[in-house]
Structures are given as C-alpha cells and as structure tokens.
PDB file of C-alpha atoms in Angstrom:
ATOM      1  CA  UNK A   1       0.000   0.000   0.000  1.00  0.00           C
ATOM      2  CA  UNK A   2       1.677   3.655  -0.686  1.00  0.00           C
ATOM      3  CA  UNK A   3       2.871   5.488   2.250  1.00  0.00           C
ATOM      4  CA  UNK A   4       0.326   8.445   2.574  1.00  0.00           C
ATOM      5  CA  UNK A   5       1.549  11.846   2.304  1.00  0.00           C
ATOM      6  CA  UNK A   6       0.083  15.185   3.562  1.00  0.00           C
ATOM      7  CA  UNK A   7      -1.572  17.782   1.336  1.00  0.00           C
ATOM      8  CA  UNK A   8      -2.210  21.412   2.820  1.00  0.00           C
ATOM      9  CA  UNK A   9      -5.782  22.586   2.255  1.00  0.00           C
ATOM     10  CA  UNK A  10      -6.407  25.656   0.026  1.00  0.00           C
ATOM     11  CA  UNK A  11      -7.987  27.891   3.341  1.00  0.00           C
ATOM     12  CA  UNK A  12      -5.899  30.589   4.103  1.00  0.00           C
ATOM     13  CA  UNK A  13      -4.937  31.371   7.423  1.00  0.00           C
ATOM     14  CA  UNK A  14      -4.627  35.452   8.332  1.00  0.00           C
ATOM     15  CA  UNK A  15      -4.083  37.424  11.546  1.00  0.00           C
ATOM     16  CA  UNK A  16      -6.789  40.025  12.981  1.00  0.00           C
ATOM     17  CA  UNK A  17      -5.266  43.435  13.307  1.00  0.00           C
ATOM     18  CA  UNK A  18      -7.487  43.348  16.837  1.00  0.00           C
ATOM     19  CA  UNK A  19      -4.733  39.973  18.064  1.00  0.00           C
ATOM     20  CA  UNK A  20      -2.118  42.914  18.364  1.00  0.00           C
ATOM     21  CA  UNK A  21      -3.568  45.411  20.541  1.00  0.00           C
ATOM     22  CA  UNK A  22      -2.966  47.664  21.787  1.00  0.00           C
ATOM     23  CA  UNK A  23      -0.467  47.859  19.673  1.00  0.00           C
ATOM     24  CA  UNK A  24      -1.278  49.421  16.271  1.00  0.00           C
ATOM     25  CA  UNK A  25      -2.665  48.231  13.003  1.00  0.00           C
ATOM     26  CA  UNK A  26       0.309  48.768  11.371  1.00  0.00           C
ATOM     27  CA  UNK A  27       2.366  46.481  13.313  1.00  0.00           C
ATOM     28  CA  UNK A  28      -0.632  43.774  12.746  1.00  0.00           C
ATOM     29  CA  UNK A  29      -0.007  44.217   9.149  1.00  0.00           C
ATOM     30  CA  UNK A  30       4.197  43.878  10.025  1.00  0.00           C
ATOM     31  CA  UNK A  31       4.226  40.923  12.281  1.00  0.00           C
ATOM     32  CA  UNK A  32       2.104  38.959   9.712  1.00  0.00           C
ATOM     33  CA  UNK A  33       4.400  39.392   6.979  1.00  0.00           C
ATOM     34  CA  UNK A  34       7.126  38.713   9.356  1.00  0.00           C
ATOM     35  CA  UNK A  35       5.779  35.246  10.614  1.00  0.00           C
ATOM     36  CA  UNK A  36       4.085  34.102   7.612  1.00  0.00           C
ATOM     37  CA  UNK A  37      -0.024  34.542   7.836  1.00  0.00           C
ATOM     38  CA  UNK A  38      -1.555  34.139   4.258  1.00  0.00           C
ATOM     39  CA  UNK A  39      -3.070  37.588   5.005  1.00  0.00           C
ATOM     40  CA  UNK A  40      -4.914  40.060   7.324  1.00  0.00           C
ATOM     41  CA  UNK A  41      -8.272  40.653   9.091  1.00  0.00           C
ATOM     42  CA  UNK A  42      -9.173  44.471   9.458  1.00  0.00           C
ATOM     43  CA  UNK A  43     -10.764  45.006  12.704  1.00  0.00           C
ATOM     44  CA  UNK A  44     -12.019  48.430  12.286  1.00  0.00           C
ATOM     45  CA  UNK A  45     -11.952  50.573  15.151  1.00  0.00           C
ATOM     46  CA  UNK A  46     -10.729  53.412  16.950  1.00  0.00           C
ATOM     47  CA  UNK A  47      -7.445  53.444  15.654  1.00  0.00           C
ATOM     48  CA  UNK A  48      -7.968  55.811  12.435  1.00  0.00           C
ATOM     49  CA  UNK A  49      -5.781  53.647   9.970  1.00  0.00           C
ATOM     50  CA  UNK A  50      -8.100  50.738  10.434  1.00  0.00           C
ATOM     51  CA  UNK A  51     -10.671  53.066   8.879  1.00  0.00           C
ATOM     52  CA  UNK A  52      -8.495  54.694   6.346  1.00  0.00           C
ATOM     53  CA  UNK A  53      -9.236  52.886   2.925  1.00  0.00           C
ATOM     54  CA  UNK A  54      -5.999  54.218   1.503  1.00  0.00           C
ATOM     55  CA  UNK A  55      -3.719  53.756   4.138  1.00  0.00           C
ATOM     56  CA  UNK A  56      -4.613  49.989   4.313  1.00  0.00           C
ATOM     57  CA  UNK A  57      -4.209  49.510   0.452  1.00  0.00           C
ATOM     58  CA  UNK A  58      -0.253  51.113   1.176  1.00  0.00           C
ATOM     59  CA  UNK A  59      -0.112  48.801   4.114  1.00  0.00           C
ATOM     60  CA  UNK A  60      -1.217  45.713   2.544  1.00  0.00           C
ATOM     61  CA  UNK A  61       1.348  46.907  -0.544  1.00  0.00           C
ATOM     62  CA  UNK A  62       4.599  47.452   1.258  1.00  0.00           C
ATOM     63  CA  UNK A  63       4.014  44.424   3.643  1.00  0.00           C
ATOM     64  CA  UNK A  64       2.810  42.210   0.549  1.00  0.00           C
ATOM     65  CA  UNK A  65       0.332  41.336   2.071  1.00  0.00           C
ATOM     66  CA  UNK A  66      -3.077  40.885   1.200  1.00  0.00           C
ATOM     67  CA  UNK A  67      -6.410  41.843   3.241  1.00  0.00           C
ATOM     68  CA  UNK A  68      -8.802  39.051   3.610  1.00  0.00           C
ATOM     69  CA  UNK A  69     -11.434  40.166   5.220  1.00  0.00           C
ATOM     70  CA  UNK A  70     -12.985  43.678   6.812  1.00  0.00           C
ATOM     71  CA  UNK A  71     -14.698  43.164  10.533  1.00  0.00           C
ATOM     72  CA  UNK A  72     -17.111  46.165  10.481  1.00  0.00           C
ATOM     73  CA  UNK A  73     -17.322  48.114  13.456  1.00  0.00           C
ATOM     74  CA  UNK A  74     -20.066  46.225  15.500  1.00  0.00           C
ATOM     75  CA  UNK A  75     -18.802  46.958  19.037  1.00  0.00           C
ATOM     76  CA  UNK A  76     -19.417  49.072  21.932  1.00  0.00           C
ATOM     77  CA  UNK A  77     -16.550  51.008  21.347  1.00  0.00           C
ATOM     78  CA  UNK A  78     -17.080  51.361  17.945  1.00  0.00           C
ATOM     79  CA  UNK A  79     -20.359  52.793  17.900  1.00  0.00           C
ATOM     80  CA  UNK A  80     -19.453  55.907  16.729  1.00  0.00           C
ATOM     81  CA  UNK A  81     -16.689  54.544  14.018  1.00  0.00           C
ATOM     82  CA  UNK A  82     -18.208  55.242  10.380  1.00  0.00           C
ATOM     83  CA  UNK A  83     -21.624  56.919  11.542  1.00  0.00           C
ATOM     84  CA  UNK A  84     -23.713  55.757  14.118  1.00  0.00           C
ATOM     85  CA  UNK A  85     -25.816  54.193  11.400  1.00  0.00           C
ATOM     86  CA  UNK A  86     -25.395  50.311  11.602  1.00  0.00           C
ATOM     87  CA  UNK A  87     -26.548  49.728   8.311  1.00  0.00           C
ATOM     88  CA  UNK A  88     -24.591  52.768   6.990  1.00  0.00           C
ATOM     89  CA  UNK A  89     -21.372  51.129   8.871  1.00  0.00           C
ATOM     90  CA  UNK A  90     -22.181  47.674   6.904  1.00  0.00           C
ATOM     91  CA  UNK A  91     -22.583  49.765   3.322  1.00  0.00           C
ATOM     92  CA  UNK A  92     -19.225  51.428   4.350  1.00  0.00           C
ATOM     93  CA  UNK A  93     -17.478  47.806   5.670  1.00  0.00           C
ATOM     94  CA  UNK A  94     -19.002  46.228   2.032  1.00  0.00           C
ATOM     95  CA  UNK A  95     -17.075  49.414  -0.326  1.00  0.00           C
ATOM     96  CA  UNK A  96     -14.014  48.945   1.848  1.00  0.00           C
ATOM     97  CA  UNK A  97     -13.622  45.199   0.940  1.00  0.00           C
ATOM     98  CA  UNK A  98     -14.523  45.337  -2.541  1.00  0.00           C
ATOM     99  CA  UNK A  99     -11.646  48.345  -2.929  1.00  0.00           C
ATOM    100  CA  UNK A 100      -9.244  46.524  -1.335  1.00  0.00           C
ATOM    101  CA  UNK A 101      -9.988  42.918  -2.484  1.00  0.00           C
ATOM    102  CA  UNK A 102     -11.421  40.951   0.445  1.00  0.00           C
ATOM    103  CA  UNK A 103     -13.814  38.502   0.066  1.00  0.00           C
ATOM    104  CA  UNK A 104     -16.053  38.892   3.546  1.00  0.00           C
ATOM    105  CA  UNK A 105     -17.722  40.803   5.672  1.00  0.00           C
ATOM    106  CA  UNK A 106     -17.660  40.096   9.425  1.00  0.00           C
ATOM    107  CA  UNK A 107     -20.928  41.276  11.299  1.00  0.00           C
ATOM    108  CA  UNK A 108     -22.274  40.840  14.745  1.00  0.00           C
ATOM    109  CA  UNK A 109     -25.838  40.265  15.353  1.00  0.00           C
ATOM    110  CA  UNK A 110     -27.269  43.742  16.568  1.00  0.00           C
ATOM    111  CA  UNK A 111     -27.843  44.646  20.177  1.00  0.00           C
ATOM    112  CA  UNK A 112     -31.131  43.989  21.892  1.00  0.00           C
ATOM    113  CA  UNK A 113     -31.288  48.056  22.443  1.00  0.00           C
ATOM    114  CA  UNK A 114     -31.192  48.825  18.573  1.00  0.00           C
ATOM    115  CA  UNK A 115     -34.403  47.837  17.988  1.00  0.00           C
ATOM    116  CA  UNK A 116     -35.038  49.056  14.370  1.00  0.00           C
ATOM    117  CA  UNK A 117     -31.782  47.733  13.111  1.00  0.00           C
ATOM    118  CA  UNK A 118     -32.656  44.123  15.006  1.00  0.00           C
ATOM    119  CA  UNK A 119     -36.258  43.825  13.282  1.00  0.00           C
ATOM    120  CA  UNK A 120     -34.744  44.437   9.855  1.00  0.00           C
ATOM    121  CA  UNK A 121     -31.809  42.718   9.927  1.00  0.00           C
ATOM    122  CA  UNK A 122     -32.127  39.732   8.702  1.00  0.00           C
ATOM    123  CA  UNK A 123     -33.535  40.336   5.319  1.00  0.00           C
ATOM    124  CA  UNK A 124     -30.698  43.615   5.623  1.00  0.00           C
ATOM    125  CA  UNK A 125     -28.279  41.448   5.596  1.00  0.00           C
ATOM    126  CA  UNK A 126     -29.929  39.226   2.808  1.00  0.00           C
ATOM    127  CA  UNK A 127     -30.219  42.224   0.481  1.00  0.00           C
ATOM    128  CA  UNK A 128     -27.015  43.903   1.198  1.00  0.00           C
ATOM    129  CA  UNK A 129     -25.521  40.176   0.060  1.00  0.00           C
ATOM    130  CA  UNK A 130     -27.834  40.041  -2.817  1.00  0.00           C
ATOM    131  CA  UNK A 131     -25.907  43.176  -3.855  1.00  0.00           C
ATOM    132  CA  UNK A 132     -22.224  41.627  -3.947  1.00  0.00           C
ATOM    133  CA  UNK A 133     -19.927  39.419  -4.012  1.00  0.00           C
ATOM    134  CA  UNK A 134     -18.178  39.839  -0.827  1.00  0.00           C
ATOM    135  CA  UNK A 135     -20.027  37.258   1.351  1.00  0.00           C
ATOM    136  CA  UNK A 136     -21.441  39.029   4.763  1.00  0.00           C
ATOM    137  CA  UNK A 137     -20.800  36.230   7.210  1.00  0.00           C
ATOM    138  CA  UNK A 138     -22.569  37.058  10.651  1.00  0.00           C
ATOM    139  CA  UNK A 139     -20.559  35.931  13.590  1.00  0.00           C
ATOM    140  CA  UNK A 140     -22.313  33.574  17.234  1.00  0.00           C
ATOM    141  CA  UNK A 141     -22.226  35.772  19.722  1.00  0.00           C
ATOM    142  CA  UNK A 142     -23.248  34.739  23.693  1.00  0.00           C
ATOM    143  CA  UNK A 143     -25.096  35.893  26.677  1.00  0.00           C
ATOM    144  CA  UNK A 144     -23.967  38.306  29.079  1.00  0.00           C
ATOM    145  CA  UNK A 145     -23.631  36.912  32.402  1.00  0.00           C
ATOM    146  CA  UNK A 146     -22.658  38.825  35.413  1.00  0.00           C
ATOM    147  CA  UNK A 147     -22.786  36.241  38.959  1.00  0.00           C
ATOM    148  CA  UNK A 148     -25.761  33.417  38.414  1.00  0.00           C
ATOM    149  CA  UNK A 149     -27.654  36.251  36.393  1.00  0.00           C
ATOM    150  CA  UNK A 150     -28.068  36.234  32.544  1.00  0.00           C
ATOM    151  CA  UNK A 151     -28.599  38.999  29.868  1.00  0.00           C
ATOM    152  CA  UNK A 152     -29.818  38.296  26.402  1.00  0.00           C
ATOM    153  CA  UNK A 153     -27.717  41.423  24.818  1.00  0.00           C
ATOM    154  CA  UNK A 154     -28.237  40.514  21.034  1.00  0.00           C
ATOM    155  CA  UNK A 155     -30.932  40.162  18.607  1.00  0.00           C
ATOM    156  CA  UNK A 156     -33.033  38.572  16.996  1.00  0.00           C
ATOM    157  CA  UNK A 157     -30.366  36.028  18.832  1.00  0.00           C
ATOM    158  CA  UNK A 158     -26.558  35.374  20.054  1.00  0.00           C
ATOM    159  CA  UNK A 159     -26.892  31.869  18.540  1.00  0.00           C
ATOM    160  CA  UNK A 160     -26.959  33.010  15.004  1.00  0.00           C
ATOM    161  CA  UNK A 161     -27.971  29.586  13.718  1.00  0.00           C
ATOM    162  CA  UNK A 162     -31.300  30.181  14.716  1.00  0.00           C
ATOM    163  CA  UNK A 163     -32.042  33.015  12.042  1.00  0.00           C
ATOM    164  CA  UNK A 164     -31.445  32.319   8.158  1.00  0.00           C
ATOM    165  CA  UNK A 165     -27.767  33.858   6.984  1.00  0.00           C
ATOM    166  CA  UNK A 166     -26.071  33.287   3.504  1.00  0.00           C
ATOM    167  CA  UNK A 167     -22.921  32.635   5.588  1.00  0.00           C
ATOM    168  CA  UNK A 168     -21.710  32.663   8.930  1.00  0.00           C
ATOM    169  CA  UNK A 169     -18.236  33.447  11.231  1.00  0.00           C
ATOM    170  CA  UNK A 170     -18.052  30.917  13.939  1.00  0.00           C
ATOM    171  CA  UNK A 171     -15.722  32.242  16.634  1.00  0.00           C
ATOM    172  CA  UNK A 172     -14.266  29.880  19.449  1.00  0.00           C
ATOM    173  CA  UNK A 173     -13.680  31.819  22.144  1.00  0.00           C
ATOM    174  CA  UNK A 174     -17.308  32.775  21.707  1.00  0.00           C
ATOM    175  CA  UNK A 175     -18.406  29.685  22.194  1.00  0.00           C
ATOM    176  CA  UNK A 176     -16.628  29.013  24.972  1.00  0.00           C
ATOM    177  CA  UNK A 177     -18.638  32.246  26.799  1.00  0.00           C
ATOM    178  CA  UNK A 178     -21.732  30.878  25.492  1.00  0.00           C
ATOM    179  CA  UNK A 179     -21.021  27.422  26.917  1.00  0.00           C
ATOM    180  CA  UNK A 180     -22.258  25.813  23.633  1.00  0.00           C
ATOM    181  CA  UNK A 181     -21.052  22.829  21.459  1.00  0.00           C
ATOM    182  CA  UNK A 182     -18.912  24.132  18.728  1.00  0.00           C
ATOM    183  CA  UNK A 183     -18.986  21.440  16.356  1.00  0.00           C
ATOM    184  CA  UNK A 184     -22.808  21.086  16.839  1.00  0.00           C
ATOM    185  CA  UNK A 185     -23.190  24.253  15.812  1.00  0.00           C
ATOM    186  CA  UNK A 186     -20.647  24.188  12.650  1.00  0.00           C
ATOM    187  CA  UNK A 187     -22.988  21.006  12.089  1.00  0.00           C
ATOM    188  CA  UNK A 188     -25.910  23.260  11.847  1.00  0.00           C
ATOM    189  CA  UNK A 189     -23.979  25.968  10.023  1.00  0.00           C
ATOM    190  CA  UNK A 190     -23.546  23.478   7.544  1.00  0.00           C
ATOM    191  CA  UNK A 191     -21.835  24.783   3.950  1.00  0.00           C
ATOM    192  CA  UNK A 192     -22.826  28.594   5.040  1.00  0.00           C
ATOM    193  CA  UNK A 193     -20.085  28.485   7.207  1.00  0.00           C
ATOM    194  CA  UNK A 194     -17.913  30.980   5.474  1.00  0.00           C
ATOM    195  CA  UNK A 195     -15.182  32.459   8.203  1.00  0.00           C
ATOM    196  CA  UNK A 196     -14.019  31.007  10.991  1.00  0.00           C
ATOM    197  CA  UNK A 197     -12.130  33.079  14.063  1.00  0.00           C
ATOM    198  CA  UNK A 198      -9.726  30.824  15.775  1.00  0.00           C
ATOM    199  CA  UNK A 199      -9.216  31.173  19.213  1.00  0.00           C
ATOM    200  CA  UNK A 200      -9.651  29.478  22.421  1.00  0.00           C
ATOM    201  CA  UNK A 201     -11.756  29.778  26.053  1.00  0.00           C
ATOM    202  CA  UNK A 202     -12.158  28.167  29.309  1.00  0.00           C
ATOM    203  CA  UNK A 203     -15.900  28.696  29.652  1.00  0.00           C
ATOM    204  CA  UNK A 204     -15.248  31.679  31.760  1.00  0.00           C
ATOM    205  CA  UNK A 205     -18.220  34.643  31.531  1.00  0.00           C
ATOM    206  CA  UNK A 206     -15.252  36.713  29.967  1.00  0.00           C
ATOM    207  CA  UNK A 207     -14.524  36.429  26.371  1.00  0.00           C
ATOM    208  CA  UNK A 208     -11.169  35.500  26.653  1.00  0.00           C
ATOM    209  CA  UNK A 209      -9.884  34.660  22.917  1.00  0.00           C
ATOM    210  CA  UNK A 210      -6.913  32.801  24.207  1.00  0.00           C
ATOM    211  CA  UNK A 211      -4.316  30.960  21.967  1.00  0.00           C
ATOM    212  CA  UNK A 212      -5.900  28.164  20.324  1.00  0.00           C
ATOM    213  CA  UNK A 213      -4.440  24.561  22.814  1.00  0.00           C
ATOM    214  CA  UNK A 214      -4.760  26.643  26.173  1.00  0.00           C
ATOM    215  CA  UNK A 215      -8.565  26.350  26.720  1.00  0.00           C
ATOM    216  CA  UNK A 216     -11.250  23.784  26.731  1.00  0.00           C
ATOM    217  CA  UNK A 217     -12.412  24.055  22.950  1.00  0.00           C
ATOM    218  CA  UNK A 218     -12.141  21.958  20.272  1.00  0.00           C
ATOM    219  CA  UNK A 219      -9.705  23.780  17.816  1.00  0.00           C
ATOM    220  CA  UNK A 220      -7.810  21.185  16.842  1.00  0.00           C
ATOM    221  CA  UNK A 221     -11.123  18.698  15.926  1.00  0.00           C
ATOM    222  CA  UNK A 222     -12.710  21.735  13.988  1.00  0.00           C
ATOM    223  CA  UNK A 223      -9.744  22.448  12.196  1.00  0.00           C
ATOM    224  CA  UNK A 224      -9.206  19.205  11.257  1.00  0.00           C
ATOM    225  CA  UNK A 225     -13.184  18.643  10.032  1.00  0.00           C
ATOM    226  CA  UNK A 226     -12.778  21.946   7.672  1.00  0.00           C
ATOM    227  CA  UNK A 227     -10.068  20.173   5.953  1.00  0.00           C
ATOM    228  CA  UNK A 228     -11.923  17.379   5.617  1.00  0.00           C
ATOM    229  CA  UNK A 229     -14.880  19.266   4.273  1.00  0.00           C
ATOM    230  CA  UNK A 230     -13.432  21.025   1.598  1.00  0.00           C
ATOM    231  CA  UNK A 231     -13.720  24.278   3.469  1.00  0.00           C
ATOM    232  CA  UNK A 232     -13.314  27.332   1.217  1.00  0.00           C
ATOM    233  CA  UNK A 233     -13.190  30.438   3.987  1.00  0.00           C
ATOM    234  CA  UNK A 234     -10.657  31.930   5.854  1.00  0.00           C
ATOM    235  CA  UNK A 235      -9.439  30.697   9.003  1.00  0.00           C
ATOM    236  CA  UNK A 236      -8.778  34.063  11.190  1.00  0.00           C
ATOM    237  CA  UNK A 237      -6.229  33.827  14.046  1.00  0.00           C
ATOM    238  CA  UNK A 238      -8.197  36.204  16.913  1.00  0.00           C
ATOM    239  CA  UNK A 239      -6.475  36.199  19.901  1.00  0.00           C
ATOM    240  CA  UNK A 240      -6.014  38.547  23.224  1.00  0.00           C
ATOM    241  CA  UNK A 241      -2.311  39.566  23.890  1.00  0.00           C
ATOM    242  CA  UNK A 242      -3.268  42.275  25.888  1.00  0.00           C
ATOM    243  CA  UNK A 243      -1.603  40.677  29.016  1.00  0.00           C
ATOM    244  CA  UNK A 244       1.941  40.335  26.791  1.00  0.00           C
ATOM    245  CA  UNK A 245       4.886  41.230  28.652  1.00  0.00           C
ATOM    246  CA  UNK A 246       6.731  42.606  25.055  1.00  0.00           C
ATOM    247  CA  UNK A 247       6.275  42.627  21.586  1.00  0.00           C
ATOM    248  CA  UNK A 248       8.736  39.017  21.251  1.00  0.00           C
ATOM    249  CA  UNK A 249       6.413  37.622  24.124  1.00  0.00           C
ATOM    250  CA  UNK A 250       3.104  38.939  22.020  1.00  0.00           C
ATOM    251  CA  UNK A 251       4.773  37.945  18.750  1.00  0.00           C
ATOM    252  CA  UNK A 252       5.274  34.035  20.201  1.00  0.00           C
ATOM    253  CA  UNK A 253       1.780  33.547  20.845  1.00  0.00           C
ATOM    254  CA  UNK A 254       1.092  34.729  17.303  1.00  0.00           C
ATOM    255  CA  UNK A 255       3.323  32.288  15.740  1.00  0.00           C
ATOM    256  CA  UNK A 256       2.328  29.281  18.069  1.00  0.00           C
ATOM    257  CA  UNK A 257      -1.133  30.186  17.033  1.00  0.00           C
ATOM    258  CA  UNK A 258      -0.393  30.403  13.318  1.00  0.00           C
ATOM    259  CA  UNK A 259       1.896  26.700  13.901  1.00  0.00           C
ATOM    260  CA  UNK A 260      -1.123  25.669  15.745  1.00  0.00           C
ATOM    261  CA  UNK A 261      -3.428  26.214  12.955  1.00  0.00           C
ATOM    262  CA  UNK A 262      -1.285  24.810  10.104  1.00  0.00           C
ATOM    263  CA  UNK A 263      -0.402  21.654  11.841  1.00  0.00           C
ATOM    264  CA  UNK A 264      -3.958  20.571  12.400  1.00  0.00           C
ATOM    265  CA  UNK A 265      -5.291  21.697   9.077  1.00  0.00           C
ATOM    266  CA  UNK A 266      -2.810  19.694   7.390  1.00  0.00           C
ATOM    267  CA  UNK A 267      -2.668  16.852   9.452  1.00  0.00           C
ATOM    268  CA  UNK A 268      -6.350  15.452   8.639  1.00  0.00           C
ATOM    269  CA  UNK A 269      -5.749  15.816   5.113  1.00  0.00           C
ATOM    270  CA  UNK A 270      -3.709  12.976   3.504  1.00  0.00           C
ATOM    271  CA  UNK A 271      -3.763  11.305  -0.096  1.00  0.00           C
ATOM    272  CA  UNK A 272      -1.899   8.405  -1.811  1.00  0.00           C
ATOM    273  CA  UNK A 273       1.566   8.759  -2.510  1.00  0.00           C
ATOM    274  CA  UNK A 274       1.536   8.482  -6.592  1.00  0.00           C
TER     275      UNK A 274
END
C-alpha cells in the first residue's frame, strides 16, 4: 500500500489586526508578513488607519500582504466609528472590501437596544448580500452573564444559527462564553459556514480569545473537520495579547497560534503517494 503523504488545504490562514492590541494596526499588518499569515483581518476601530481605505491599500502593498477580510465596526466602542448608522457602517465595511480585495464581511448580530436595526436585519443582511460578491458572514455571539444572572444582549439572537444567513463566522472563544457545542453548531452551520475566528476559552463569563491549545475548545477537531470538508473560507487567528509582557512575548503567541493552525489543518488531510 503507498505510504500516505500530507496535502495542505487551500484555506488561508490570516491574523486580525485586533490579536495585536494595543499595539497598532500597522504592526498587525508587520508581524504577519514577518511570521508568515496568508493575510490580514481588518478590525475596524478606533485606531484611524483601520478606517483609512488608503492607508490599508499602502499597508497591505509594502508588507505584501493581502487583506482578507474587513470586521465592520459592531462593538461598543465602535459605535461611533463610520456613523452611528449600523446599516450605513455595513454599506461602508461592504465598499471597503470590494476596494481593497477581500472577500467577507464580518458582522455581529445587533444589540437587543437597537431595535429598528434588530427587526430588519435579517432580510438587511440578505439584500445587502444580494448586492455583492463579498459574502457578509454574521458571527455567534453569547449571553452576558454577570454572577448566576443572565442577559440576552443581542438580537433577533446570540446563537446566530437560529435566524437564516447566507454565511456565517463561527468564533471559538465565543463559544466558549456561550457554553455551547462548537462542532454542533458548525454542524448546523452546515456549507454557510464561510469564516471562521480561531481562538480558544475556558468557559469563563469573559470572552477570553486565548491561543488556540490553552482552553477547553475543540480547535484542533474543527480544524481538522474543515479540511476534511473542503472548506473554502478563511481561518482568522483572533487572539487577546493584551496581558503580553513585550512585543517578542506577544509575537510568540502569534506564531504558536499560526503553527497551531497549520499543523492541524494539514494533518487530517492525507492522499496516496503516486
């Protein structure tokens, strides 16, 4: 029998500008091209080149690298970043990637308190995709807990499986915080599944986005099943270095994350040696 050999799956594996904060998004866009990532999430936020169209284009240039995806300002500290229009933010996120070449969207689900924007936006987000090829793929969220007490903070739900989506983000440490079955709900997410944040949690009520290995979720089994699946998103590493001691100490969790990630897509993927 020939002695199987691996083949690396065609899903691209690119660092979130958020994994580096606080540092800037400039250094996101260095220390990927310095470790390797296929490419770069924008988290767009406070920091005004995330928002800067042109700036981005001459970061992604010099660094050769390209920008897979644009995260549209969905959260609380954003809610002021591109208008305080959601759906004027999602117009704005959909121009940015289609100038600089990215294929999705990220979105949260709206909060429970923006009550127009929550009744409409499903069949928003259905037209706005309808309009476009950049897929808009809306990202699980979880309940806010604070002691034994619960807070349903998103609508029309945190568990975005439960509403109809072209495509979805399924995000690890989120499920984690939610306390929820991961593969279960990639099961449900079925082929919409179109962008995946990689990152780990302990099923603490903080959203902790640690390095994928040092929590409780299955990274390694989902990885593995997207290569199996012939999987055609993005896998985004989206971690929290906050707590870093220095940039090498920040820029070692970025490149076990990125090892992490390669290692396990490859290693469920294997075909006859010819």
């Amino acid at each position: 029998m020939a002695e199987p050999v691996v083949r690396i799956p065609d899903a691209k594996v690119a660092l979130s500008t958020a994994s580096v904060y606080p540092e800037s998004t400039a250094t996101a866009f260095e220390i990927a091209a310095r470790l390797g990532y296929d490419g770069v999430e924008v988290m767009v936020w406070t920091d005004p080149v995330s928002q800067d169209i042109e700036a981005l284009r001459r970061l992604s240039d010099y660094h050769r690298i390209p920008i897979l995806a644009v995260h549209a300002p969905c959260l609380l500290i954003t809610q002021r970043v591109w208008s305080t229009d959601p759906w004027i933010k999602l117009q704005r996120a959909r121009a940015a990637a289609e100038k600089l070449g990215a294929s999705t969207v990220v979105v949260h689900p709206p909060f429970r308190w923006q009550r127009q924007y929550s009744r409409d936006f499903v069949t928003g987000i259905w037209q706005m995709a309808n309009e476009t090829d950049v897929r808009f793929a809306v990202e699980n969220m979880y309940p806010w807990r604070y002691r034994d007490r619960e807070m349903l903070a998103y609508a029309p739900d945190w568990d975005v499986t439960k509403d109809d989506y072209r495509h979805f983000t399924i995000d690890l440490s989120h499920t984690a915080t939610a306390r929820t079955d991961a593969l279960q709900m990639i099961d449900r997410m079925s082929d919409r599944l179109g962008h995946v944040h990689l990152a780990d949690g302990s099923g603490s009520i903080k959203d902790e986005h640690l390095v994928p290995g040092r929590g409780t979720q299955p990274c390694a089994e989902l990885l593995e099943r997207l290569a199996l699946s012939g999987y055609d998103g993005h896998v985004v590493i989206e971690v929290n270095t906050r707590r870093a001691m220095s940039s090498a100490e920040r820029e070692a969790d970025l490149a076990e994350a990125l090892a992490f990630t390669r290692l396990h897509l490859a290693s469920a993927v294997r075909v006859p040696r010819t």
